[in-house]
Amino acid sequence: MNLKSERRGIHVDQSELLCKKGCGYYGNPAWQGFCSKCWREEYHKARQKQIQEDWELAERLQREEEEAYASSQSTQGAQSLTFSKFEEKKTNEKTRKVTTVKKFFTASSRAGAKKAQEKIVKQGHLGRERNADNILRDLKEIFTPSWELASPTEAEIQESKSPSPSINRQASIETDRVYKEFIEFLKTYHKSGQDIYKQCKLFLDTMNHKRDLSIEEQSECAQDFYQNVAEKLQTRWKMPPEKVEKAMDQIEKYIMTRQYKYVFCPETTDDEKKDLAVQKRIRALHWVTPQMLCVPVNEEIPEVSDMVVKAITDIIEMDSKRVPRDKLACITKCSKHIFNAIKITKNEPASADDFLPTLIYIVLKGNPPRLQSNIQYITRFCNPSRLMTGEDGYYFTNLCCAVAFIEKLDAQSLNLSQEDFDRFMTGQTSPKKQESDSWSPDVCLGVKQMYKNLDLLSQLNERQERIVSEAKKLEKDLIDWTDGVAKEVQDIVEKYPLEIKPKNQALAAIDSENVENDKLPPPLQPQVYAG
């Protein structure tokens, strides 16, 4: 098997990672191959088209209803003429009665109006008394930074009233820490910092009232917020791109730390179902070896083995982060460890063709928890500029491709026969392990013992399968023997049926028919002899 054939099912052209619209940014399978910007444009076009179609359908239905109503009215013209005269008479009578009733209550209504006027005057006096306090409060709001006057949002109040505070204690500590860091960061931006804080507080309040929206609509709100704030920082406050990027990172950290428990793996989506499906799929592929994926990594080298362990740790650690940027940072660290492992193994810089198979192997070996939920969370609520360009976007796009490859992995992708692939998937057998005699003397003893135990377990599995097979055969033989004996007994019973004879009459004396019984000698009597 040559190298080219081994790479046939894994190689991905780097042009396939870019947006299929040709804008030059990285695409994403979750966005049907588009980048964040092009996907939003396509999404809005489709949405406007759907709205237009719904509007045209509503107008058509309204016209049909009006035509049906007009036709029904023309058939009932004669009857409606008589009825209209009756309705006119009834309306006049009702108007006359209402006018009569108003005359009785005119005086009392004027008195009520007078009392209401007195009440308004009284409230006016109270308002003047409070006017000074209001002026002082307004002056304080003008000359004091907004974060020093900030009152807790409704979401924060709900968090403080949680029925089980011990469960959310760690999250509350992290939220408070992020809030303090965000305030300290905004102080360096002076007036623009106040504007940023007001925008963030308004966005959190808005999202708190949009809990009933779908997760896609909440994602649209977040993406619009990111875009509007970035444009405002660039146009109104004239910030350089580096400073804008730093501010957007802090804004995302502050916003998503508070929104995490509401928008990560929500119950209204099938993210959890996809997580379980991916985990089950990866467990079923535990037998895949680096050689099948053509992974250019030699784990027998201690440094390479350490890099693989670190890469697995980073990809698993992604689930513990709450901010999309921090999750992307874990993916980036994992990818850099992979590149280092390949570089040490090959003694040359790693290529993109080497990176993707190794990333697939790391995902299969690590089986990260809630993998699909984390990918969807990053896709929906990360700052779109990070996913469109840079190394974070490149590594994240490769991770999405790796997960898609694992979901569709088949015998042809691994250059196996369908029979062998099915046997490996069902656990009937496993790929041949390396013989203990061929191990390098520098290999860890624990690795040797692990493979030795795997071989032993494989042998025990084969013996157990043979025992189970023989036991099933013995059970079948016993059933056949029992059926054969039962059939023979049945044949004998049918051949020689059982006949039940009537009860015999009482037997007469043996000499009852002998007429000369009186001439017989008497029975012998026992004789007793003395001595």
mmCIF file of C-alpha atoms in Angstrom, residues 128-355:
data_model
loop_
_atom_site.group_PDB
_atom_site.id
_atom_site.type_symbol
_atom_site.label_atom_id
_atom_site.label_comp_id
_atom_site.label_asym_id
_atom_site.label_seq_id
_atom_site.Cartn_x
_atom_site.Cartn_y
_atom_site.Cartn_z
ATOM 1 C CA ARG A 128 -41.540 70.115 43.001
ATOM 2 C CA GLU A 129 -40.321 68.816 46.357
ATOM 3 C CA ARG A 130 -38.574 65.908 44.629
ATOM 4 C CA ASN A 131 -37.180 68.030 41.824
ATOM 5 C CA ALA A 132 -33.982 68.861 43.687
ATOM 6 C CA ASP A 133 -33.188 65.180 44.302
ATOM 7 C CA ASN A 134 -33.724 64.404 40.641
ATOM 8 C CA ILE A 135 -31.378 67.198 39.557
ATOM 9 C CA LEU A 136 -28.660 65.929 41.879
ATOM 10 C CA ARG A 137 -29.084 62.384 40.561
ATOM 11 C CA ASP A 138 -28.874 63.571 36.938
ATOM 12 C CA LEU A 139 -25.707 65.551 37.659
ATOM 13 C CA LYS A 140 -24.190 62.508 39.308
ATOM 14 C CA GLU A 141 -24.961 60.384 36.258
ATOM 15 C CA ILE A 142 -23.319 62.964 33.981
ATOM 16 C CA PHE A 143 -20.049 63.346 35.880
ATOM 17 C CA THR A 144 -19.647 59.751 37.139
ATOM 18 C CA PRO A 145 -18.560 56.809 34.936
ATOM 19 C CA SER A 146 -21.463 54.541 34.078
ATOM 20 C CA TRP A 147 -19.873 51.409 35.549
ATOM 21 C CA GLU A 148 -19.719 53.026 39.002
ATOM 22 C CA LEU A 149 -23.458 53.685 38.859
ATOM 23 C CA ALA A 150 -24.328 50.326 37.341
ATOM 24 C CA SER A 151 -27.204 48.488 38.910
ATOM 25 C CA PRO A 152 -27.473 44.730 38.470
ATOM 26 C CA THR A 153 -29.278 43.606 35.356
ATOM 27 C CA GLU A 154 -32.352 41.411 35.514
ATOM 28 C CA ALA A 155 -30.237 38.414 34.576
ATOM 29 C CA GLU A 156 -27.903 39.122 37.519
ATOM 30 C CA ILE A 157 -30.874 39.447 39.874
ATOM 31 C CA GLN A 158 -32.175 36.080 38.729
ATOM 32 C CA GLU A 159 -28.756 34.545 39.289
ATOM 33 C CA SER A 160 -28.646 35.927 42.828
ATOM 34 C CA LYS A 161 -32.072 34.413 43.530
ATOM 35 C CA SER A 162 -31.028 30.965 42.354
ATOM 36 C CA PRO A 163 -32.669 28.256 44.484
ATOM 37 C CA SER A 164 -29.390 26.304 44.672
ATOM 38 C CA PRO A 165 -26.506 28.822 44.987
ATOM 39 C CA SER A 166 -23.977 26.094 45.800
ATOM 40 C CA ILE A 167 -24.284 24.712 42.273
ATOM 41 C CA ASN A 168 -23.542 28.059 40.614
ATOM 42 C CA ARG A 169 -20.975 29.271 43.142
ATOM 43 C CA GLN A 170 -17.998 28.653 40.870
ATOM 44 C CA ALA A 171 -19.726 30.296 37.906
ATOM 45 C CA SER A 172 -20.605 33.310 40.075
ATOM 46 C CA ILE A 173 -17.003 33.709 41.183
ATOM 47 C CA GLU A 174 -15.804 33.613 37.584
ATOM 48 C CA THR A 175 -18.527 36.055 36.512
ATOM 49 C CA ASP A 176 -17.526 38.528 39.224
ATOM 50 C CA ARG A 177 -13.870 38.214 38.302
ATOM 51 C CA VAL A 178 -14.582 38.827 34.604
ATOM 52 C CA TYR A 179 -16.776 41.815 35.498
ATOM 53 C CA LYS A 180 -14.010 43.441 37.558
ATOM 54 C CA GLU A 181 -11.455 42.823 34.808
ATOM 55 C CA PHE A 182 -13.821 44.320 32.253
ATOM 56 C CA ILE A 183 -14.344 47.467 34.355
ATOM 57 C CA GLU A 184 -10.610 47.914 34.853
ATOM 58 C CA PHE A 185 -10.086 47.496 31.126
ATOM 59 C CA LEU A 186 -12.754 50.085 30.232
ATOM 60 C CA LYS A 187 -11.167 52.668 32.525
ATOM 61 C CA THR A 188 -8.229 52.862 30.142
ATOM 62 C CA TYR A 189 -10.601 53.848 27.311
ATOM 63 C CA HIS A 190 -12.136 56.836 29.198
ATOM 64 C CA LYS A 191 -15.247 58.175 27.394
ATOM 65 C CA SER A 192 -15.342 55.412 24.819
ATOM 66 C CA GLY A 193 -15.216 52.943 27.713
ATOM 67 C CA GLN A 194 -18.398 54.412 29.162
ATOM 68 C CA ASP A 195 -20.110 54.076 25.799
ATOM 69 C CA ILE A 196 -18.938 50.455 25.484
ATOM 70 C CA TYR A 197 -20.277 49.596 28.923
ATOM 71 C CA LYS A 198 -23.669 51.152 28.179
ATOM 72 C CA GLN A 199 -23.903 49.203 24.917
ATOM 73 C CA CYS A 200 -23.005 45.941 26.661
ATOM 74 C CA LYS A 201 -25.488 46.517 29.480
ATOM 75 C CA LEU A 202 -28.230 47.326 26.988
ATOM 76 C CA PHE A 203 -27.405 44.183 24.997
ATOM 77 C CA LEU A 204 -27.572 41.976 28.110
ATOM 78 C CA ASP A 205 -30.955 43.441 29.046
ATOM 79 C CA THR A 206 -32.182 42.890 25.495
ATOM 80 C CA MET A 207 -31.009 39.274 25.451
ATOM 81 C CA ASN A 208 -32.682 38.694 28.802
ATOM 82 C CA HIS A 209 -36.030 39.593 27.204
ATOM 83 C CA LYS A 210 -35.343 37.406 24.153
ATOM 84 C CA ARG A 211 -35.019 34.049 25.886
ATOM 85 C CA ASP A 212 -37.992 32.721 23.921
ATOM 86 C CA LEU A 213 -36.290 33.318 20.566
ATOM 87 C CA SER A 214 -34.597 30.460 18.755
ATOM 88 C CA ILE A 215 -30.871 30.022 19.226
ATOM 89 C CA GLU A 216 -30.286 31.098 15.604
ATOM 90 C CA GLU A 217 -32.107 34.378 16.216
ATOM 91 C CA GLN A 218 -30.130 34.967 19.420
ATOM 92 C CA SER A 219 -26.968 34.276 17.457
ATOM 93 C CA GLU A 220 -28.021 36.888 14.892
ATOM 94 C CA CYS A 221 -28.500 39.416 17.695
ATOM 95 C CA ALA A 222 -25.016 38.704 19.037
ATOM 96 C CA GLN A 223 -23.399 38.946 15.607
ATOM 97 C CA ASP A 224 -25.200 42.243 14.912
ATOM 98 C CA PHE A 225 -24.032 43.560 18.272
ATOM 99 C CA TYR A 226 -20.399 42.641 17.535
ATOM 100 C CA GLN A 227 -20.566 44.296 14.131
ATOM 101 C CA ASN A 228 -22.243 47.481 15.354
ATOM 102 C CA VAL A 229 -19.835 47.961 18.266
ATOM 103 C CA ALA A 230 -16.778 47.360 16.054
ATOM 104 C CA GLU A 231 -18.005 49.839 13.453
ATOM 105 C CA LYS A 232 -18.759 52.411 16.145
ATOM 106 C CA LEU A 233 -15.283 52.069 17.641
ATOM 107 C CA GLN A 234 -13.705 52.538 14.230
ATOM 108 C CA THR A 235 -15.869 55.387 12.912
ATOM 109 C CA ARG A 236 -16.917 57.384 15.973
ATOM 110 C CA TRP A 237 -13.964 56.864 18.309
ATOM 111 C CA LYS A 238 -11.332 56.492 15.545
ATOM 112 C CA MET A 239 -9.589 53.524 17.163
ATOM 113 C CA PRO A 240 -6.834 51.644 15.339
ATOM 114 C CA PRO A 241 -7.588 48.025 14.314
ATOM 115 C CA GLU A 242 -5.339 46.552 17.018
ATOM 116 C CA LYS A 243 -7.132 48.438 19.762
ATOM 117 C CA VAL A 244 -10.539 47.554 18.311
ATOM 118 C CA GLU A 245 -9.639 43.858 18.268
ATOM 119 C CA LYS A 246 -8.488 44.012 21.891
ATOM 120 C CA ALA A 247 -11.687 45.765 22.926
ATOM 121 C CA MET A 248 -13.855 43.251 21.046
ATOM 122 C CA ASP A 249 -12.087 40.380 22.813
ATOM 123 C CA GLN A 250 -12.902 41.894 26.203
ATOM 124 C CA ILE A 251 -16.492 42.618 25.166
ATOM 125 C CA GLU A 252 -16.973 39.026 23.989
ATOM 126 C CA LYS A 253 -15.489 37.721 27.230
ATOM 127 C CA TYR A 254 -17.782 39.860 29.370
ATOM 128 C CA ILE A 255 -20.923 39.199 27.327
ATOM 129 C CA MET A 256 -20.555 35.447 26.830
ATOM 130 C CA THR A 257 -19.489 34.755 30.412
ATOM 131 C CA ARG A 258 -22.924 36.003 31.469
ATOM 132 C CA GLN A 259 -24.816 34.416 28.589
ATOM 133 C CA TYR A 260 -23.052 31.037 28.637
ATOM 134 C CA LYS A 261 -25.561 29.027 30.646
ATOM 135 C CA TYR A 262 -28.437 30.291 28.506
ATOM 136 C CA VAL A 263 -26.999 29.783 25.029
ATOM 137 C CA PHE A 264 -24.623 26.812 25.372
ATOM 138 C CA CYS A 265 -26.325 23.564 24.346
ATOM 139 C CA PRO A 266 -29.876 24.891 24.887
ATOM 140 C CA GLU A 267 -32.749 22.462 25.291
ATOM 141 C CA THR A 268 -34.489 23.815 22.189
ATOM 142 C CA THR A 269 -31.775 22.370 19.918
ATOM 143 C CA ASP A 270 -30.535 18.867 19.128
ATOM 144 C CA ASP A 271 -26.940 19.683 20.146
ATOM 145 C CA GLU A 272 -26.965 17.142 22.978
ATOM 146 C CA LYS A 273 -28.274 14.439 20.653
ATOM 147 C CA LYS A 274 -25.452 15.172 18.214
ATOM 148 C CA ASP A 275 -22.915 15.061 21.063
ATOM 149 C CA LEU A 276 -24.038 11.578 22.052
ATOM 150 C CA ALA A 277 -23.985 10.406 18.430
ATOM 151 C CA VAL A 278 -20.415 11.668 17.904
ATOM 152 C CA GLN A 279 -19.202 10.133 21.173
ATOM 153 C CA LYS A 280 -20.775 6.786 20.267
ATOM 154 C CA ARG A 281 -19.214 6.974 16.813
ATOM 155 C CA ILE A 282 -15.733 7.707 18.208
ATOM 156 C CA ARG A 283 -16.022 4.839 20.719
ATOM 157 C CA ALA A 284 -16.901 2.489 17.873
ATOM 158 C CA LEU A 285 -13.739 3.634 16.029
ATOM 159 C CA HIS A 286 -11.374 2.947 18.933
ATOM 160 C CA TRP A 287 -9.555 0.354 16.819
ATOM 161 C CA VAL A 288 -8.318 2.874 14.219
ATOM 162 C CA THR A 289 -4.518 2.981 14.232
ATOM 163 C CA PRO A 290 -2.179 5.802 13.166
ATOM 164 C CA GLN A 291 -1.045 3.668 10.236
ATOM 165 C CA MET A 292 -4.592 3.509 8.843
ATOM 166 C CA LEU A 293 -4.836 7.307 8.902
ATOM 167 C CA CYS A 294 -1.250 7.715 7.650
ATOM 168 C CA VAL A 295 -0.379 9.810 10.691
ATOM 169 C CA PRO A 296 3.269 10.949 10.472
ATOM 170 C CA VAL A 297 3.777 10.774 14.241
ATOM 171 C CA ASN A 298 5.989 8.285 16.055
ATOM 172 C CA GLU A 299 4.714 7.949 19.614
ATOM 173 C CA GLU A 300 7.694 5.785 20.546
ATOM 174 C CA ILE A 301 9.718 8.992 20.763
ATOM 175 C CA PRO A 302 9.195 10.362 24.310
ATOM 176 C CA GLU A 303 8.981 13.996 23.179
ATOM 177 C CA VAL A 304 6.406 13.133 20.537
ATOM 178 C CA SER A 305 4.401 11.095 23.036
ATOM 179 C CA ASP A 306 4.352 14.085 25.405
ATOM 180 C CA MET A 307 3.143 16.348 22.583
ATOM 181 C CA VAL A 308 0.321 13.937 21.760
ATOM 182 C CA VAL A 309 -0.758 13.853 25.407
ATOM 183 C CA LYS A 310 -0.718 17.662 25.582
ATOM 184 C CA ALA A 311 -2.740 17.930 22.371
ATOM 185 C CA ILE A 312 -5.361 15.540 23.748
ATOM 186 C CA THR A 313 -5.454 17.475 27.025
ATOM 187 C CA ASP A 314 -5.992 20.784 25.224
ATOM 188 C CA ILE A 315 -8.830 19.496 23.042
ATOM 189 C CA ILE A 316 -10.549 18.024 26.121
ATOM 190 C CA GLU A 317 -9.985 21.228 28.124
ATOM 191 C CA MET A 318 -11.983 23.162 25.507
ATOM 192 C CA ASP A 319 -15.246 22.058 27.151
ATOM 193 C CA SER A 320 -14.309 23.703 30.471
ATOM 194 C CA LYS A 321 -14.058 27.190 28.947
ATOM 195 C CA ARG A 322 -17.024 29.571 28.808
ATOM 196 C CA VAL A 323 -15.839 32.157 26.291
ATOM 197 C CA PRO A 324 -15.702 31.273 22.569
ATOM 198 C CA ARG A 325 -12.271 32.890 22.245
ATOM 199 C CA ASP A 326 -10.918 30.714 25.073
ATOM 200 C CA LYS A 327 -12.316 27.604 23.393
ATOM 201 C CA LEU A 328 -10.599 28.650 20.168
ATOM 202 C CA ALA A 329 -7.371 29.134 22.123
ATOM 203 C CA CYS A 330 -7.554 25.497 23.278
ATOM 204 C CA ILE A 331 -7.978 24.352 19.671
ATOM 205 C CA THR A 332 -5.023 26.499 18.629
ATOM 206 C CA LYS A 333 -2.773 25.106 21.380
ATOM 207 C CA CYS A 334 -3.800 21.567 20.456
ATOM 208 C CA SER A 335 -2.953 22.228 16.810
ATOM 209 C CA LYS A 336 0.456 23.696 17.636
ATOM 210 C CA HIS A 337 1.327 20.621 19.707
ATOM 211 C CA ILE A 338 0.368 18.496 16.692
ATOM 212 C CA PHE A 339 2.642 20.500 14.403
ATOM 213 C CA ASN A 340 5.496 20.151 16.904
ATOM 214 C CA ALA A 341 4.977 16.392 17.140
ATOM 215 C CA ILE A 342 5.080 16.063 13.353
ATOM 216 C CA LYS A 343 8.163 18.270 13.134
ATOM 217 C CA ILE A 344 10.052 16.185 15.703
ATOM 218 C CA THR A 345 9.089 12.940 13.970
ATOM 219 C CA LYS A 346 9.973 14.023 10.423
ATOM 220 C CA ASN A 347 12.793 16.450 11.279
ATOM 221 C CA GLU A 348 11.180 18.976 8.972
ATOM 222 C CA PRO A 349 8.282 21.444 9.133
ATOM 223 C CA ALA A 350 4.856 19.841 8.977
ATOM 224 C CA SER A 351 2.568 20.335 6.004
ATOM 225 C CA ALA A 352 -1.191 20.807 5.915
ATOM 226 C CA ASP A 353 -1.578 17.280 4.494
ATOM 227 C CA ASP A 354 0.128 15.892 7.599
ATOM 228 C CA PHE A 355 -1.849 18.060 10.005
#
